[in-house]
Amino acid sequence: MPKIISIILLALALFTATFAVNLQTPLYGVYAAGNNMKATAVTVAFAAYVAGLMPTLLLLGGLSDRIGRRLPITISLFLVTIATLLLVLFPNWESLFVARVLLGIGTGLVTTAGTAYMVEIMGNDDARRAALIVTSSTSLGFGGGALATSLSLGIQGPTLIPISFIVLFVIAPILAIIGLKMPRVDVPKRVSIIKLPVFPPRTWVFGIAMALAWSTTGMIIAVVPLELKTQDLDGWTGLVIFLAIFIGFLCQPIARRMANPKALALGLLLTPLGFLVLLIGFWIQSITLILLGTSITSAASYGFTYLSALFEFSSRALDNRARATAGLFIYAYIGFSLPVIASGALADMFGLLPAMAIFSVTQIIITLITIWLWKKHSVL
């Protein structure tokens, strides 16, 4: 199989697996309505994704080193298909919880194996461009799913089987089967299937920055739609989630030309700034500021922070790329889940806007402490 075809197929597999992750987001309200669920329950179901993903990253980060890169990617594509089908057959909160767990397992498999596979296909000398292709594919996937479902609902009207779901049901199994025919370029290693992630030296600040950035993305995907609904702006949900990731994709070529520390510093500054602008937008009920704030956080999360952190982790662990990628995503998904669950609980006690304000203040404080520690260690 020609090298360019392998790269395209792998990029499509990464896109499709991550496309499924937020595909159901515009229907959260429908799934929760039948069970009279509050904000905490919705955010817990959202974060169930991490309950599937974290054990996969923690225990199976080296799986693809043992069995090859192709099989984990194929398994991932079948898992996300099954998860989405479950929501069609049983559209309720319990199914959403189980589906999110399956989506988490699928994401853990595809991101660790896919990142290592892309670098191996393209070669070590092209590792930075390989990281760009991986981040671009997954960024478009994470953002495109929610937008595709919103557009489908706009065209079809209320339905539990939007066109976006059908597209996934067709494409994912085909890619899963084709993926098994891709060339094996990795060298099999006699290692335990259960291998802990690797945290390369001097990468802690990139990890914390990812946690901060993705906590903002988690808030925008899980909590912001609830506030949009209370302000009768829920028609904007798909666009908001899409912008939360797509703008970052547009910024990745810029980030690629920057040194990793500079890209990271810019990401650290833009993350809390963007969420603060978004919060002000909700406070004065300005959809323009909401979209602007979302775009700023996107540039930070999926642009400057994501690309610099992924390249830093993978380049500092040449013999353990899959496990190093798992280490990075441990940081990312702790940020992606725990603040969201906490904000859901705070929202049930104090309201959505106060909960978002508490999150914003906490985020600013942690960012300032991180920058101070980073500068201190840089001097040393």
XYZ file of C-alpha atoms in Angstrom:
380
model
C 0.000 0.000 0.000
C 1.489 3.418 -0.976
C 2.644 5.538 1.944
C 0.276 8.432 1.143
C -2.730 6.071 1.109
C -1.742 4.710 4.521
C -1.481 8.244 5.912
C -4.895 9.214 4.507
C -6.590 6.052 5.800
C -5.076 6.484 9.257
C -6.120 10.146 9.367
C -9.665 9.129 8.357
C -9.734 6.464 11.079
C -8.603 8.991 13.704
C -11.195 11.481 12.475
C -14.044 8.950 12.434
C -13.355 7.535 15.900
C -13.218 11.001 17.459
C -16.164 12.198 15.313
C -18.326 9.713 17.232
C -17.295 11.064 20.648
C -19.435 14.232 20.597
C -21.897 13.067 17.947
C -24.692 12.686 20.509
C -24.058 15.961 22.394
C -26.964 17.966 20.862
C -29.306 15.188 22.064
C -28.163 15.229 25.718
C -31.314 17.091 26.709
C -33.515 14.468 25.045
C -31.740 11.561 26.736
C -31.922 13.244 30.153
C -35.506 14.528 29.840
C -37.107 11.105 30.171
C -35.349 10.569 33.514
C -35.805 14.141 34.857
C -32.048 14.436 35.279
C -30.357 17.535 36.712
C -27.053 19.122 35.744
C -24.979 16.759 37.902
C -26.419 13.664 36.208
C -25.831 15.111 32.736
C -22.213 15.972 33.521
C -21.641 12.557 35.140
C -22.885 10.837 31.970
C -20.647 13.109 29.917
C -17.653 12.303 32.118
C -18.387 8.554 31.985
C -16.341 8.831 28.808
C -13.305 9.225 31.040
C -14.303 6.152 33.080
C -13.697 4.142 29.918
C -10.734 6.115 28.691
C -8.586 6.364 31.823
C -8.236 2.606 32.507
C -7.433 2.146 28.816
C -4.669 4.744 29.011
C -3.409 3.587 32.405
C -3.407 -0.154 31.751
C -3.346 -0.605 27.984
C -1.082 2.223 26.850
C 1.406 -0.333 25.536
C -1.146 -2.689 23.961
C -0.281 -1.651 20.410
C 3.426 -2.278 21.128
C 2.544 -5.941 21.676
C -0.184 -6.662 19.102
C 0.550 -3.969 16.515
C -1.099 -0.636 15.748
C -3.823 -1.811 13.368
C -5.973 -4.029 15.614
C -6.527 -1.442 18.406
C -7.624 1.083 15.764
C -10.069 -1.428 14.246
C -11.465 -2.321 17.681
C -11.892 1.389 18.410
C -13.951 1.972 15.265
C -16.268 -0.932 16.086
C -16.655 0.265 19.699
C -17.733 3.786 18.720
C -20.208 2.296 16.249
C -21.725 0.043 18.929
C -21.914 2.968 21.372
C -23.837 5.116 18.904
C -26.145 2.240 17.950
C -26.945 1.749 21.641
C -28.270 5.315 21.834
C -30.496 4.725 18.824
C -31.968 1.537 20.296
C -32.277 2.786 23.888
C -32.341 6.617 23.964
C -32.101 7.274 27.711
C -29.658 8.417 30.387
C -28.480 4.901 31.268
C -27.618 4.166 27.641
C -25.836 7.512 27.386
C -23.682 6.548 30.369
C -22.741 3.152 28.883
C -22.181 4.657 25.430
C -19.841 7.287 26.846
C -17.798 4.562 28.581
C -17.468 2.667 25.279
C -16.513 5.882 23.486
C -13.824 6.466 26.098
C -12.316 3.016 25.571
C -12.378 3.551 21.813
C -10.684 6.937 22.076
C -7.976 5.570 24.364
C -7.151 2.819 21.890
C -7.160 4.956 18.756
C -5.201 7.935 20.107
C -2.317 5.935 21.559
C -1.993 3.475 18.675
C -2.790 6.067 15.997
C -0.210 8.609 17.158
C 2.586 6.032 17.274
C 1.474 4.529 13.940
C 1.458 7.889 12.152
C 5.031 8.672 13.253
C 6.188 5.199 12.207
C 4.588 5.538 8.767
C 6.051 9.004 8.164
C 9.416 8.452 9.875
C 11.157 10.055 12.855
C 12.461 12.935 10.738
C 8.857 13.916 9.991
C 7.574 13.481 13.547
C 6.377 17.080 13.886
C 4.267 16.896 10.717
C 2.924 13.534 11.882
C 1.846 15.146 15.158
C 0.143 17.923 13.171
C -1.825 15.399 11.091
C -2.907 13.534 14.242
C -4.005 16.679 16.069
C -5.765 18.022 12.969
C -7.656 14.773 12.369
C -8.749 14.387 15.977
C -9.589 18.083 16.393
C -11.868 18.011 13.354
C -13.388 14.775 14.621
C -14.113 15.979 18.150
C -15.677 19.191 16.839
C -17.332 17.863 13.702
C -19.546 15.279 15.388
C -21.650 17.736 17.373
C -21.943 20.129 14.431
C -22.977 17.319 12.075
C -25.753 16.228 14.431
C -26.960 19.810 14.928
C -27.107 20.318 11.160
C -28.876 16.974 10.746
C -31.490 17.929 13.333
C -31.941 21.284 11.615
C -32.651 19.526 8.316
C -34.653 16.559 9.613
C -36.356 18.103 12.620
C -36.546 16.290 15.987
C -35.314 12.712 15.593
C -33.292 10.135 17.498
C -31.637 8.849 14.305
C -30.034 11.909 12.691
C -28.244 11.578 9.365
C -24.911 12.045 11.143
C -25.468 8.759 13.006
C -26.217 6.932 9.754
C -23.028 8.296 8.166
C -21.025 6.889 11.083
C -22.756 3.497 10.795
C -21.647 3.294 7.158
C -18.111 4.702 7.304
C -16.710 3.352 10.597
C -17.091 -0.402 9.866
C -15.635 0.042 6.376
C -12.572 1.842 7.761
C -12.249 -0.772 10.507
C -12.003 -3.584 7.962
C -9.715 -1.676 5.584
C -7.474 -0.771 8.519
C -6.522 -4.407 8.995
C -5.068 -4.380 5.473
C -2.751 -1.446 6.168
C 0.993 -2.208 6.293
C 2.610 -3.123 9.597
C 5.586 -0.826 10.051
C 6.179 -1.244 13.784
C 8.522 -3.852 15.231
C 6.616 -6.205 17.568
C 7.878 -6.098 21.151
C 7.662 -8.872 23.716
C 6.104 -6.686 26.363
C 3.243 -7.099 28.789
C -0.141 -6.055 27.398
C -0.732 -4.174 30.632
C 1.790 -1.338 30.694
C 1.553 1.899 32.599
C 1.824 5.218 30.743
C 5.117 7.067 30.508
C 5.582 10.641 31.728
C 8.763 11.909 30.036
C 11.044 14.215 32.058
C 10.471 17.990 31.928
C 6.981 17.666 30.441
C 4.910 18.401 33.572
C 4.058 21.950 32.511
C 2.781 20.721 29.140
C 0.621 18.181 30.967
C -0.865 20.732 33.360
C -1.490 23.120 30.474
C -3.383 20.336 28.678
C -5.457 19.675 31.796
C -6.354 23.367 32.080
C -7.124 23.700 28.382
C -9.240 20.582 28.125
C -11.124 21.397 31.323
C -12.368 24.445 29.417
C -13.336 22.296 26.443
C -15.160 19.899 28.773
C -17.115 22.801 30.264
C -18.067 24.058 26.807
C -19.222 20.632 25.648
C -21.100 19.564 28.805
C -22.117 22.626 30.852
C -22.360 25.468 28.332
C -25.173 23.747 26.337
C -27.260 23.647 29.539
C -26.889 27.411 29.982
C -27.569 28.006 26.281
C -30.849 26.144 26.739
C -31.859 28.259 29.750
C -31.289 31.402 27.664
C -33.215 29.980 24.670
C -29.993 29.832 22.652
C -29.824 26.049 22.334
C -29.962 26.345 18.542
C -26.359 27.567 18.777
C -25.117 24.459 20.636
C -23.671 22.646 17.617
C -21.827 25.736 16.372
C -20.438 26.501 19.833
C -19.047 22.972 20.238
C -17.689 23.009 16.689
C -15.928 26.344 17.245
C -14.575 25.044 20.564
C -12.401 22.688 18.539
C -12.308 23.890 14.917
C -10.632 27.250 15.592
C -7.854 25.321 17.300
C -7.458 23.244 14.161
C -7.008 26.457 12.142
C -4.326 27.623 14.585
C -2.287 24.416 14.431
C -0.211 25.436 11.371
C 0.767 28.602 13.275
C 1.612 26.571 16.378
C 3.690 24.207 14.265
C 6.005 27.078 13.272
C 6.479 28.160 16.888
C 8.865 26.693 19.433
C 6.988 24.430 21.841
C 7.565 26.609 24.947
C 6.291 29.720 23.119
C 3.205 27.888 21.848
C 2.590 26.589 25.352
C 2.928 30.039 26.934
C 0.417 31.488 24.475
C -1.977 28.620 25.177
C -1.701 29.155 28.941
C -2.657 32.816 28.548
C -5.508 32.308 26.079
C -7.249 29.479 27.962
C -8.536 31.468 30.990
C -8.999 34.619 28.885
C -11.305 32.836 26.461
C -13.488 31.313 29.163
C -13.743 34.671 30.918
C -14.986 36.295 27.691
C -17.483 33.446 27.259
C -18.698 33.889 30.844
C -19.223 37.627 30.326
C -21.159 36.769 27.167
C -23.570 34.649 29.188
C -23.841 37.283 31.895
C -24.930 39.986 29.439
C -26.655 37.475 27.116
C -24.440 38.241 24.117
C -24.103 35.340 21.687
C -21.305 37.274 19.953
C -19.140 37.225 23.086
C -20.057 33.598 23.737
C -18.836 32.622 20.272
C -15.735 34.835 20.596
C -14.815 33.365 23.982
C -15.346 29.861 22.659
C -13.054 30.583 19.710
C -10.296 31.943 21.961
C -10.388 28.857 24.196
C -10.324 26.687 21.082
C -7.178 28.383 19.787
C -5.540 27.635 23.128
C -6.819 24.100 23.706
C -6.704 22.442 20.307
C -4.214 24.802 18.722
C -1.176 25.932 20.668
C -1.412 23.710 23.761
C -2.460 20.428 22.120
C 0.129 20.432 19.339
C 3.058 21.570 21.474
C 2.228 19.105 24.261
C 1.729 16.133 21.946
C 5.006 16.775 20.130
C 6.878 17.344 23.404
C 5.630 14.113 24.989
C 6.185 11.937 21.900
C 9.634 13.373 21.086
C 10.931 12.854 24.629
C 10.047 9.137 24.606
C 11.166 7.806 21.229
C 10.955 4.152 22.305
C 7.638 4.547 24.138
C 5.551 6.893 22.012
C 2.250 5.093 22.593
C 2.754 5.061 26.366
C 3.954 8.684 26.381
C 0.841 9.699 24.447
C -1.180 7.844 27.077
C 0.627 9.869 29.742
C -0.309 13.138 28.060
C -3.952 12.130 27.802
C -4.018 11.206 31.493
C -3.396 14.894 32.198
C -5.852 15.964 29.509
C -8.775 13.836 30.601
C -8.396 14.511 34.309
C -8.972 18.119 33.303
C -11.693 17.122 30.876
C -13.788 15.295 33.499
C -13.315 16.253 37.152
C -13.968 20.018 36.812
C -17.047 19.265 34.696
C -18.536 16.938 37.335
C -17.733 19.442 40.090
C -19.330 22.246 38.081
C -22.447 20.130 37.543
C -22.773 19.618 41.295
C -22.205 23.335 41.940
C -24.793 24.181 39.272
C -27.429 22.122 41.083
C -26.627 23.986 44.306
C -26.066 27.559 43.119
C -27.059 27.734 39.444
C -25.177 27.348 36.174
C -23.692 30.847 35.905
C -22.299 30.916 39.476
C -20.813 27.446 38.889
C -19.143 28.668 35.700
C -17.837 31.742 37.542
C -16.297 29.550 40.260
C -14.651 27.436 37.563
C -13.245 30.544 35.867
C -11.732 31.946 39.076
C -10.208 28.564 39.970
C -8.773 28.208 36.480
C -7.136 31.653 36.606
C -5.537 30.884 39.989
C -4.132 27.519 38.830
C -2.831 29.100 35.611
C -0.967 31.814 37.543
C 0.570 29.225 39.895
C 1.622 27.069 36.924
C 3.294 30.000 35.155
C 5.111 30.973 38.372
C 6.408 27.414 38.923
C 7.414 27.111 35.267
C 9.429 30.343 35.389
C 11.005 29.296 38.681
C 12.133 25.908 37.308
C 13.313 27.522 34.056
C 15.623 29.804 36.025
C 16.949 26.848 37.982
